[in-house]
Short mmCIF file of N, CA and C in Angstrom, two decimals:
data_model
loop_
_atom_site.label_atom_id
_atom_site.label_comp_id
_atom_site.label_asym_id
_atom_site.label_seq_id
_atom_site.Cartn_x
_atom_site.Cartn_y
_atom_site.Cartn_z
N CYS A 1199 134.49 29.43 70.02
CA CYS A 1199 134.68 30.44 69.00
C CYS A 1199 135.37 29.80 67.80
N ARG A 1200 134.89 30.08 66.65
CA ARG A 1200 135.46 29.48 65.46
C ARG A 1200 136.74 30.18 65.03
N ALA A 1201 136.93 31.43 65.45
CA ALA A 1201 138.08 32.21 64.97
C ALA A 1201 139.38 31.79 65.64
N SER A 1202 139.34 31.33 66.86
CA SER A 1202 140.56 31.02 67.58
C SER A 1202 140.29 29.92 68.60
N ARG A 1203 141.26 29.05 68.80
CA ARG A 1203 141.09 28.00 69.79
C ARG A 1203 141.22 28.52 71.22
N SER A 1204 141.78 29.73 71.38
CA SER A 1204 141.95 30.27 72.72
C SER A 1204 140.66 30.87 73.27
N CYS A 1205 139.62 30.95 72.46
CA CYS A 1205 138.36 31.53 72.89
C CYS A 1205 137.44 30.44 73.41
N ARG A 1206 136.75 30.72 74.47
CA ARG A 1206 135.78 29.80 75.04
C ARG A 1206 134.48 30.56 75.28
N PRO A 1207 133.34 29.89 75.26
CA PRO A 1207 132.09 30.58 75.55
C PRO A 1207 132.05 31.06 77.00
N ILE A 1208 131.25 32.07 77.25
CA ILE A 1208 131.14 32.65 78.59
C ILE A 1208 130.73 31.58 79.59
N SER A 1209 129.91 30.63 79.18
CA SER A 1209 129.43 29.59 80.09
C SER A 1209 130.56 28.67 80.56
N ALA A 1210 131.75 28.75 79.94
CA ALA A 1210 132.86 27.91 80.35
C ALA A 1210 133.52 28.42 81.63
N THR A 1211 133.18 29.62 82.07
CA THR A 1211 133.75 30.17 83.29
C THR A 1211 133.16 29.41 84.48
N VAL A 1212 134.03 28.87 85.33
CA VAL A 1212 133.58 28.01 86.42
C VAL A 1212 133.34 28.80 87.71
N SER A 1213 134.28 29.67 88.07
CA SER A 1213 134.16 30.39 89.33
C SER A 1213 133.19 31.56 89.20
N PRO A 1214 132.53 31.93 90.33
CA PRO A 1214 131.63 33.08 90.28
C PRO A 1214 132.45 34.36 90.06
N PRO A 1215 131.90 35.31 89.32
CA PRO A 1215 132.67 36.51 89.00
C PRO A 1215 132.85 37.42 90.21
N SER A 1216 134.02 38.04 90.30
CA SER A 1216 134.28 39.02 91.36
C SER A 1216 133.66 40.35 90.95
N ARG A 1217 133.74 41.35 91.85
CA ARG A 1217 133.19 42.67 91.53
C ARG A 1217 133.90 43.25 90.31
N ARG A 1218 135.20 43.12 90.24
CA ARG A 1218 135.96 43.66 89.12
C ARG A 1218 135.53 42.98 87.82
N THR A 1219 135.32 41.68 87.85
CA THR A 1219 134.88 40.95 86.67
C THR A 1219 133.47 41.38 86.28
N ARG A 1220 132.59 41.57 87.28
CA ARG A 1220 131.23 42.01 86.97
C ARG A 1220 131.24 43.38 86.31
N VAL A 1221 132.08 44.29 86.80
CA VAL A 1221 132.17 45.62 86.20
C VAL A 1221 132.71 45.52 84.79
N ALA A 1222 133.73 44.69 84.60
CA ALA A 1222 134.28 44.51 83.26
C ALA A 1222 133.25 43.87 82.35
N SER A 1223 132.43 42.96 82.89
CA SER A 1223 131.44 42.34 82.03
C SER A 1223 130.35 43.34 81.66
N GLN A 1224 130.11 44.35 82.52
CA GLN A 1224 129.20 45.42 82.11
C GLN A 1224 129.84 46.21 80.98
N PHE A 1225 131.16 46.39 81.06
CA PHE A 1225 131.88 47.11 80.02
C PHE A 1225 131.86 46.33 78.72
N TYR A 1226 132.09 45.03 78.82
CA TYR A 1226 132.09 44.16 77.64
C TYR A 1226 130.85 43.29 77.65
N ARG A 1227 129.70 43.87 77.93
CA ARG A 1227 128.52 43.03 78.07
C ARG A 1227 128.03 42.46 76.76
N GLY A 1228 128.64 42.83 75.66
CA GLY A 1228 128.28 42.21 74.41
C GLY A 1228 128.87 40.82 74.29
N GLY A 1229 129.76 40.43 75.21
CA GLY A 1229 130.33 39.11 75.17
C GLY A 1229 131.67 39.04 74.46
N CYS A 1230 132.24 40.17 74.11
CA CYS A 1230 133.53 40.19 73.43
C CYS A 1230 134.60 40.67 74.40
N TYR A 1231 135.39 39.75 74.93
CA TYR A 1231 136.45 40.09 75.87
C TYR A 1231 137.79 40.01 75.16
N PRO A 1232 138.48 41.13 74.95
CA PRO A 1232 139.81 41.05 74.36
C PRO A 1232 140.72 40.20 75.25
N VAL A 1233 141.68 39.52 74.63
CA VAL A 1233 142.54 38.59 75.35
C VAL A 1233 143.27 39.27 76.49
N ASN A 1234 143.79 40.49 76.29
CA ASN A 1234 144.53 41.19 77.36
C ASN A 1234 143.64 41.40 78.58
N ASP A 1235 142.42 41.89 78.39
CA ASP A 1235 141.52 42.14 79.51
C ASP A 1235 141.08 40.85 80.16
N ALA A 1236 140.87 39.81 79.38
CA ALA A 1236 140.44 38.53 79.94
C ALA A 1236 141.53 37.96 80.85
N ARG A 1237 142.78 38.05 80.42
CA ARG A 1237 143.87 37.54 81.27
C ARG A 1237 143.98 38.36 82.55
N ARG A 1238 143.89 39.68 82.43
CA ARG A 1238 144.00 40.53 83.60
C ARG A 1238 142.87 40.25 84.58
N LEU A 1239 141.70 39.92 84.07
CA LEU A 1239 140.54 39.65 84.92
C LEU A 1239 140.48 38.20 85.38
N GLY A 1240 141.41 37.37 84.91
CA GLY A 1240 141.41 35.97 85.30
C GLY A 1240 140.34 35.16 84.60
N ARG A 1241 139.95 35.58 83.41
CA ARG A 1241 138.90 34.87 82.66
C ARG A 1241 139.46 34.35 81.37
N GLN A 1242 138.75 33.48 80.76
CA GLN A 1242 139.11 32.98 79.44
C GLN A 1242 138.70 34.02 78.41
N ALA A 1243 139.44 34.11 77.32
CA ALA A 1243 139.10 35.06 76.27
C ALA A 1243 137.82 34.62 75.58
N VAL A 1244 136.96 35.57 75.30
CA VAL A 1244 135.71 35.30 74.62
C VAL A 1244 135.61 36.26 73.46
N CYS A 1245 135.25 35.76 72.31
CA CYS A 1245 135.06 36.65 71.18
C CYS A 1245 133.78 36.27 70.46
N CYS A 1246 133.27 37.20 69.70
CA CYS A 1246 132.08 36.93 68.92
C CYS A 1246 132.46 36.03 67.77
N GLY A 1247 131.67 35.04 67.52
CA GLY A 1247 131.97 34.12 66.44
C GLY A 1247 131.58 34.67 65.09
N TYR A 1248 132.13 34.10 64.05
CA TYR A 1248 131.79 34.50 62.70
C TYR A 1248 131.37 33.28 61.90
N ASP A 1249 130.24 33.38 61.29
CA ASP A 1249 129.76 32.40 60.33
C ASP A 1249 129.45 33.16 59.05
N PRO A 1250 129.80 32.63 57.89
CA PRO A 1250 129.39 33.30 56.66
C PRO A 1250 127.87 33.49 56.67
N GLY A 1251 127.43 34.65 56.32
CA GLY A 1251 126.01 34.96 56.39
C GLY A 1251 125.62 35.53 57.75
N MET A 1252 126.61 35.96 58.53
CA MET A 1252 126.37 36.50 59.87
C MET A 1252 125.52 37.77 59.80
N LEU A 1253 124.68 37.94 60.79
CA LEU A 1253 123.89 39.16 60.97
C LEU A 1253 124.13 39.61 62.39
N ALA A 1254 124.57 40.86 62.56
CA ALA A 1254 124.86 41.36 63.90
C ALA A 1254 124.39 42.80 64.04
N LEU A 1255 123.96 43.14 65.24
CA LEU A 1255 123.60 44.51 65.60
C LEU A 1255 124.49 44.90 66.77
N VAL A 1256 125.35 45.89 66.55
CA VAL A 1256 126.25 46.38 67.59
C VAL A 1256 125.71 47.73 68.02
N HIS A 1257 125.39 47.87 69.33
CA HIS A 1257 124.83 49.14 69.79
C HIS A 1257 125.37 49.50 71.16
N GLY A 1258 125.31 50.78 71.49
CA GLY A 1258 125.76 51.27 72.78
C GLY A 1258 125.85 52.78 72.76
N SER A 1259 125.95 53.37 73.95
CA SER A 1259 125.98 54.82 74.04
C SER A 1259 127.36 55.40 73.74
N ASP A 1260 128.40 54.60 73.82
CA ASP A 1260 129.76 55.06 73.55
C ASP A 1260 130.13 54.71 72.12
N GLY A 1261 130.23 55.73 71.27
CA GLY A 1261 130.51 55.52 69.86
C GLY A 1261 131.82 54.80 69.60
N ALA A 1262 132.85 55.09 70.40
CA ALA A 1262 134.15 54.45 70.21
C ALA A 1262 134.07 52.95 70.48
N LEU A 1263 133.33 52.55 71.52
CA LEU A 1263 133.18 51.12 71.82
C LEU A 1263 132.36 50.41 70.74
N VAL A 1264 131.36 51.09 70.23
CA VAL A 1264 130.55 50.49 69.17
C VAL A 1264 131.41 50.26 67.93
N GLU A 1265 132.21 51.26 67.57
CA GLU A 1265 133.10 51.10 66.42
C GLU A 1265 134.14 50.01 66.65
N GLU A 1266 134.64 49.90 67.90
CA GLU A 1266 135.61 48.86 68.23
C GLU A 1266 135.01 47.47 68.06
N ARG A 1267 133.79 47.27 68.53
CA ARG A 1267 133.13 45.97 68.40
C ARG A 1267 132.87 45.64 66.92
N SER A 1268 132.45 46.64 66.15
CA SER A 1268 132.21 46.41 64.72
C SER A 1268 133.52 46.07 64.02
N ALA A 1269 134.58 46.78 64.37
CA ALA A 1269 135.89 46.51 63.77
C ALA A 1269 136.37 45.11 64.14
N GLU A 1270 136.07 44.66 65.37
CA GLU A 1270 136.44 43.32 65.79
C GLU A 1270 135.72 42.26 64.96
N LEU A 1271 134.43 42.47 64.72
CA LEU A 1271 133.69 41.54 63.87
C LEU A 1271 134.24 41.54 62.45
N LEU A 1272 134.57 42.71 61.93
CA LEU A 1272 135.13 42.80 60.58
C LEU A 1272 136.49 42.12 60.51
N ARG A 1273 137.30 42.25 61.57
CA ARG A 1273 138.59 41.55 61.63
C ARG A 1273 138.40 40.04 61.59
N LEU A 1274 137.40 39.54 62.32
CA LEU A 1274 137.11 38.11 62.30
C LEU A 1274 136.75 37.64 60.89
N VAL A 1275 135.97 38.44 60.20
CA VAL A 1275 135.60 38.08 58.83
C VAL A 1275 136.84 38.06 57.94
N ARG A 1276 137.70 39.07 58.09
CA ARG A 1276 138.90 39.14 57.26
C ARG A 1276 139.90 38.04 57.60
N GLN A 1277 139.93 37.57 58.84
CA GLN A 1277 140.80 36.44 59.18
C GLN A 1277 140.31 35.17 58.49
N THR A 1278 139.01 35.03 58.39
CA THR A 1278 138.44 33.86 57.74
C THR A 1278 138.61 33.92 56.23
N ASP A 1279 138.37 35.09 55.65
CA ASP A 1279 138.47 35.27 54.20
C ASP A 1279 139.12 36.63 53.91
N PRO A 1280 140.42 36.67 53.66
CA PRO A 1280 141.12 37.95 53.43
C PRO A 1280 140.63 38.71 52.20
N SER A 1281 139.97 38.04 51.26
CA SER A 1281 139.52 38.73 50.05
C SER A 1281 138.09 39.26 50.17
N VAL A 1282 137.57 39.36 51.39
CA VAL A 1282 136.20 39.81 51.60
C VAL A 1282 136.02 41.24 51.08
N GLU A 1283 134.86 41.51 50.52
CA GLU A 1283 134.51 42.85 50.07
C GLU A 1283 133.67 43.50 51.16
N ALA A 1284 134.09 44.67 51.63
CA ALA A 1284 133.37 45.37 52.69
C ALA A 1284 132.73 46.64 52.13
N SER A 1285 131.46 46.82 52.41
CA SER A 1285 130.71 48.01 51.99
C SER A 1285 130.20 48.72 53.23
N ARG A 1286 130.26 50.04 53.21
CA ARG A 1286 129.74 50.83 54.33
C ARG A 1286 128.64 51.76 53.82
N LEU A 1287 127.54 51.80 54.57
CA LEU A 1287 126.43 52.68 54.22
C LEU A 1287 126.05 53.52 55.42
N ASP A 1288 125.69 54.76 55.17
CA ASP A 1288 125.14 55.61 56.21
C ASP A 1288 123.63 55.41 56.17
N GLY A 1289 123.08 54.78 57.17
CA GLY A 1289 121.66 54.45 57.19
C GLY A 1289 120.75 55.65 57.21
N GLU A 1290 121.26 56.78 57.66
CA GLU A 1290 120.44 57.98 57.76
C GLU A 1290 120.27 58.67 56.41
N THR A 1291 121.30 58.60 55.55
CA THR A 1291 121.25 59.35 54.29
C THR A 1291 121.13 58.47 53.05
N ALA A 1292 121.44 57.20 53.15
CA ALA A 1292 121.36 56.32 51.97
C ALA A 1292 119.91 56.12 51.55
N PRO A 1293 119.65 56.14 50.25
CA PRO A 1293 118.28 55.90 49.79
C PRO A 1293 117.81 54.49 50.19
N PRO A 1294 116.53 54.32 50.48
CA PRO A 1294 116.03 53.00 50.88
C PRO A 1294 116.36 51.91 49.86
N ARG A 1295 116.31 52.24 48.60
CA ARG A 1295 116.61 51.26 47.55
C ARG A 1295 118.06 50.80 47.64
N ALA A 1296 118.99 51.73 47.95
CA ALA A 1296 120.41 51.39 48.07
C ALA A 1296 120.65 50.45 49.25
N VAL A 1297 119.96 50.69 50.37
CA VAL A 1297 120.09 49.81 51.53
C VAL A 1297 119.55 48.43 51.20
N GLU A 1298 118.40 48.39 50.55
CA GLU A 1298 117.79 47.11 50.18
C GLU A 1298 118.68 46.35 49.19
N GLU A 1299 119.24 47.05 48.22
CA GLU A 1299 120.13 46.40 47.25
C GLU A 1299 121.40 45.88 47.91
N ALA A 1300 121.94 46.64 48.88
CA ALA A 1300 123.15 46.20 49.57
C ALA A 1300 122.92 44.89 50.32
N LEU A 1301 121.70 44.71 50.82
CA LEU A 1301 121.38 43.51 51.60
C LEU A 1301 120.97 42.32 50.72
N THR A 1302 120.82 42.53 49.43
CA THR A 1302 120.38 41.44 48.57
C THR A 1302 121.33 41.14 47.42
N THR A 1303 122.42 41.90 47.31
CA THR A 1303 123.33 41.75 46.18
C THR A 1303 124.57 40.98 46.58
N LEU A 1304 125.00 40.08 45.69
CA LEU A 1304 126.24 39.34 45.90
C LEU A 1304 127.43 40.18 45.46
N SER A 1305 128.60 39.80 45.90
CA SER A 1305 129.83 40.47 45.49
C SER A 1305 130.24 39.99 44.10
N LEU A 1306 130.76 40.91 43.30
CA LEU A 1306 131.25 40.53 41.98
C LEU A 1306 132.68 40.02 42.02
N PHE A 1307 133.46 40.46 43.03
CA PHE A 1307 134.90 40.18 43.04
C PHE A 1307 135.35 39.23 44.14
N ALA A 1308 134.53 38.97 45.12
CA ALA A 1308 134.93 38.11 46.25
C ALA A 1308 133.82 37.09 46.53
N SER A 1309 134.19 36.03 47.23
CA SER A 1309 133.19 35.01 47.57
C SER A 1309 132.33 35.43 48.75
N THR A 1310 132.85 36.35 49.59
CA THR A 1310 132.07 36.84 50.73
C THR A 1310 132.03 38.37 50.70
N ARG A 1311 130.98 38.89 51.31
CA ARG A 1311 130.77 40.33 51.34
C ARG A 1311 130.22 40.71 52.69
N VAL A 1312 130.69 41.84 53.23
CA VAL A 1312 130.19 42.37 54.49
C VAL A 1312 129.61 43.75 54.22
N VAL A 1313 128.39 43.98 54.69
CA VAL A 1313 127.76 45.28 54.59
C VAL A 1313 127.64 45.84 56.00
N LEU A 1314 128.24 46.99 56.24
CA LEU A 1314 128.16 47.66 57.53
C LEU A 1314 127.25 48.87 57.36
N ILE A 1315 126.14 48.87 58.07
CA ILE A 1315 125.17 49.96 57.98
C ILE A 1315 125.19 50.72 59.31
N ARG A 1316 125.56 51.97 59.25
CA ARG A 1316 125.74 52.78 60.45
C ARG A 1316 124.57 53.76 60.61
N GLY A 1317 123.93 53.73 61.78
CA GLY A 1317 122.95 54.73 62.16
C GLY A 1317 121.63 54.70 61.41
N ILE A 1318 120.93 53.60 61.46
CA ILE A 1318 119.65 53.51 60.74
C ILE A 1318 118.44 53.51 61.69
N THR A 1319 118.66 53.50 63.00
CA THR A 1319 117.53 53.33 63.94
C THR A 1319 116.56 54.51 63.91
N LYS A 1320 117.06 55.73 63.89
CA LYS A 1320 116.15 56.89 63.88
C LYS A 1320 115.31 56.89 62.61
N ARG A 1321 115.94 56.51 61.52
CA ARG A 1321 115.21 56.46 60.25
C ARG A 1321 114.14 55.38 60.28
N LEU A 1322 114.44 54.23 60.90
CA LEU A 1322 113.45 53.15 60.99
C LEU A 1322 112.25 53.58 61.83
N GLN A 1323 112.49 54.42 62.83
CA GLN A 1323 111.38 54.91 63.65
C GLN A 1323 110.50 55.88 62.86
N ARG A 1324 111.13 56.65 61.96
CA ARG A 1324 110.37 57.59 61.14
C ARG A 1324 109.67 56.89 59.98
N GLU A 1325 110.34 55.92 59.37
CA GLU A 1325 109.83 55.24 58.18
C GLU A 1325 109.58 53.76 58.48
N GLN A 1326 108.39 53.44 58.94
CA GLN A 1326 108.04 52.06 59.28
C GLN A 1326 108.13 51.13 58.08
N ARG A 1327 107.83 51.62 56.91
CA ARG A 1327 107.83 50.78 55.71
C ARG A 1327 109.23 50.31 55.34
N LEU A 1328 110.25 51.09 55.74
CA LEU A 1328 111.63 50.69 55.43
C LEU A 1328 111.96 49.36 56.09
N LEU A 1329 111.59 49.19 57.35
CA LEU A 1329 111.85 47.92 58.04
C LEU A 1329 111.07 46.78 57.38
N GLU A 1330 109.86 47.05 56.93
CA GLU A 1330 109.09 46.03 56.23
C GLU A 1330 109.78 45.60 54.94
N ARG A 1331 110.45 46.54 54.27
CA ARG A 1331 111.17 46.23 53.04
C ARG A 1331 112.46 45.47 53.32
N LEU A 1332 113.10 45.76 54.48
CA LEU A 1332 114.38 45.13 54.80
C LEU A 1332 114.23 43.75 55.44
N ALA A 1333 113.11 43.49 56.09
CA ALA A 1333 112.92 42.23 56.82
C ALA A 1333 113.14 40.99 55.95
N PRO A 1334 112.59 40.92 54.73
CA PRO A 1334 112.85 39.72 53.91
C PRO A 1334 114.33 39.54 53.58
N ALA A 1335 115.04 40.65 53.37
CA ALA A 1335 116.48 40.56 53.07
C ALA A 1335 117.26 40.08 54.29
N LEU A 1336 116.82 40.46 55.49
CA LEU A 1336 117.50 40.00 56.70
C LEU A 1336 117.22 38.53 56.96
N ASN A 1337 116.02 38.08 56.68
CA ASN A 1337 115.64 36.70 56.95
C ASN A 1337 116.20 35.71 55.94
N ASP A 1338 116.45 36.16 54.73
CA ASP A 1338 116.94 35.26 53.69
C ASP A 1338 118.06 35.93 52.89
N PRO A 1339 119.25 36.09 53.51
CA PRO A 1339 120.34 36.78 52.81
C PRO A 1339 120.97 35.89 51.74
N PRO A 1340 121.58 36.51 50.74
CA PRO A 1340 122.30 35.71 49.74
C PRO A 1340 123.48 34.99 50.39
N PRO A 1341 123.94 33.88 49.83
CA PRO A 1341 125.08 33.15 50.41
C PRO A 1341 126.33 34.03 50.43
N GLY A 1342 127.03 34.00 51.54
CA GLY A 1342 128.28 34.75 51.66
C GLY A 1342 128.11 36.21 52.04
N LEU A 1343 126.89 36.67 52.29
CA LEU A 1343 126.66 38.07 52.67
C LEU A 1343 126.49 38.16 54.18
N SER A 1344 127.33 38.97 54.82
CA SER A 1344 127.21 39.23 56.25
C SER A 1344 126.81 40.68 56.43
N THR A 1345 125.98 40.95 57.43
CA THR A 1345 125.49 42.30 57.67
C THR A 1345 125.76 42.69 59.10
N ILE A 1346 126.31 43.89 59.30
CA ILE A 1346 126.56 44.43 60.63
C ILE A 1346 125.87 45.79 60.71
N PHE A 1347 124.93 45.91 61.64
CA PHE A 1347 124.30 47.19 61.92
C PHE A 1347 125.06 47.82 63.08
N GLU A 1348 125.42 49.08 62.96
CA GLU A 1348 126.19 49.79 63.99
C GLU A 1348 125.37 50.98 64.45
N GLU A 1349 125.01 50.99 65.74
CA GLU A 1349 124.17 52.05 66.29
C GLU A 1349 124.78 52.67 67.53
N THR A 1350 124.91 53.99 67.54
CA THR A 1350 125.43 54.70 68.71
C THR A 1350 124.23 55.15 69.54
N ALA A 1351 123.55 54.18 70.11
CA ALA A 1351 122.40 54.41 70.98
C ALA A 1351 122.13 53.13 71.74
N GLU A 1352 121.66 53.26 72.96
CA GLU A 1352 121.24 52.09 73.74
C GLU A 1352 119.86 51.68 73.24
N LEU A 1353 119.76 50.49 72.70
CA LEU A 1353 118.50 50.01 72.16
C LEU A 1353 117.86 49.02 73.12
N THR A 1354 116.58 49.14 73.30
CA THR A 1354 115.86 48.22 74.18
C THR A 1354 115.48 46.96 73.40
N PRO A 1355 115.17 45.89 74.10
CA PRO A 1355 114.77 44.65 73.41
C PRO A 1355 113.51 44.80 72.57
N THR A 1356 112.72 45.85 72.83
CA THR A 1356 111.49 46.04 72.07
C THR A 1356 111.69 46.92 70.84
N HIS A 1357 112.90 47.41 70.62
CA HIS A 1357 113.15 48.26 69.45
C HIS A 1357 112.94 47.42 68.18
N PRO A 1358 112.32 47.99 67.15
CA PRO A 1358 112.03 47.22 65.93
C PRO A 1358 113.26 46.59 65.28
N LEU A 1359 114.40 47.28 65.28
CA LEU A 1359 115.61 46.71 64.67
C LEU A 1359 116.12 45.52 65.48
N VAL A 1360 116.10 45.63 66.80
CA VAL A 1360 116.52 44.52 67.66
C VAL A 1360 115.62 43.31 67.41
N GLN A 1361 114.32 43.54 67.34
CA GLN A 1361 113.40 42.44 67.09
C GLN A 1361 113.61 41.80 65.72
N ALA A 1362 113.88 42.64 64.70
CA ALA A 1362 114.11 42.12 63.35
C ALA A 1362 115.39 41.30 63.29
N VAL A 1363 116.45 41.76 63.95
CA VAL A 1363 117.72 41.02 63.95
C VAL A 1363 117.55 39.70 64.71
N ARG A 1364 116.88 39.74 65.84
CA ARG A 1364 116.64 38.51 66.60
C ARG A 1364 115.79 37.52 65.81
N ALA A 1365 114.75 38.03 65.16
CA ALA A 1365 113.87 37.16 64.38
C ALA A 1365 114.62 36.49 63.23
N ALA A 1366 115.63 37.18 62.71
CA ALA A 1366 116.43 36.62 61.61
C ALA A 1366 117.57 35.74 62.13
N GLY A 1367 117.69 35.59 63.45
CA GLY A 1367 118.73 34.74 64.03
C GLY A 1367 120.07 35.42 64.19
N GLY A 1368 120.09 36.75 64.24
CA GLY A 1368 121.35 37.49 64.36
C GLY A 1368 121.81 37.68 65.78
N GLN A 1369 123.05 38.19 65.91
CA GLN A 1369 123.66 38.47 67.21
C GLN A 1369 123.34 39.91 67.61
N ILE A 1370 123.07 40.13 68.90
CA ILE A 1370 122.92 41.47 69.44
C ILE A 1370 124.13 41.69 70.33
N VAL A 1371 124.98 42.66 69.98
CA VAL A 1371 126.20 42.94 70.73
C VAL A 1371 126.06 44.32 71.35
N ALA A 1372 125.92 44.37 72.68
CA ALA A 1372 125.80 45.64 73.39
C ALA A 1372 127.18 46.07 73.85
N ALA A 1373 127.64 47.20 73.36
CA ALA A 1373 128.94 47.75 73.76
C ALA A 1373 128.69 48.70 74.91
N GLY A 1374 128.94 48.25 76.15
CA GLY A 1374 128.65 49.03 77.34
C GLY A 1374 129.66 50.11 77.59
N GLN A 1375 129.46 50.84 78.66
CA GLN A 1375 130.33 51.94 79.02
C GLN A 1375 130.53 51.93 80.53
N ILE A 1376 131.78 52.05 80.98
CA ILE A 1376 132.04 52.15 82.41
C ILE A 1376 131.78 53.57 82.84
N THR A 1377 130.99 53.72 83.88
CA THR A 1377 130.68 55.04 84.43
C THR A 1377 131.23 55.10 85.84
N PRO A 1378 131.39 56.29 86.43
CA PRO A 1378 131.90 56.37 87.81
C PRO A 1378 131.07 55.57 88.80
N GLY A 1379 129.79 55.41 88.56
CA GLY A 1379 128.92 54.66 89.47
C GLY A 1379 129.19 53.18 89.50
N ASN A 1380 129.65 52.58 88.39
CA ASN A 1380 129.91 51.15 88.38
C ASN A 1380 131.39 50.83 88.26
N SER A 1381 132.25 51.80 88.49
CA SER A 1381 133.69 51.61 88.42
C SER A 1381 134.23 51.07 89.74
N PRO A 1382 135.15 50.09 89.70
CA PRO A 1382 135.71 49.54 90.92
C PRO A 1382 136.77 50.47 91.52
N GLY A 1383 137.10 51.52 90.86
CA GLY A 1383 138.15 52.43 91.34
C GLY A 1383 138.96 52.89 90.16
N VAL A 1384 140.19 52.42 90.09
CA VAL A 1384 141.09 52.82 89.01
C VAL A 1384 140.75 52.03 87.75
N ILE A 1385 140.66 52.72 86.64
CA ILE A 1385 140.44 52.07 85.35
C ILE A 1385 141.75 52.11 84.61
N TRP A 1386 142.23 50.92 84.21
CA TRP A 1386 143.54 50.86 83.55
C TRP A 1386 143.46 51.49 82.20
#
């Protein structure tokens, strides 16, 4: 992880995971393990990395977890560059031109810019042309522009937004949810 030396990739874990670790990894299946939970689970801390020009899709059925993962990515960006300009768009109500401009415009006041687009998947399913308009912006972003898509829905690998983010080389972060069926018992 570029943000902290205490972070190691998931592949650095040597021992096989216990049931409690497997359940926690379902909870944090996006690969972002907060340091407190990693220590309690006997694992190394893992966090999502940040590179200028990052593209990420954070999705899951639990809105609070999705917002937490997005906030974690935004914190990583702010640790790297405290003067970052952050823009938020509602993907459902923002005009297509505004979304396209947000993904292609540089910041006037900072060297880096983060655009967080919340809830655009239903609109992409209704308006196929919108994804066609956004794909070039995702594949060739301006220098210093990072984009985070935030979706409160479980997206399959065949979803058009997932495919577009993967094709552009972005991260897919699934914010899972612990349910009574996969709980080891007491949840701290």
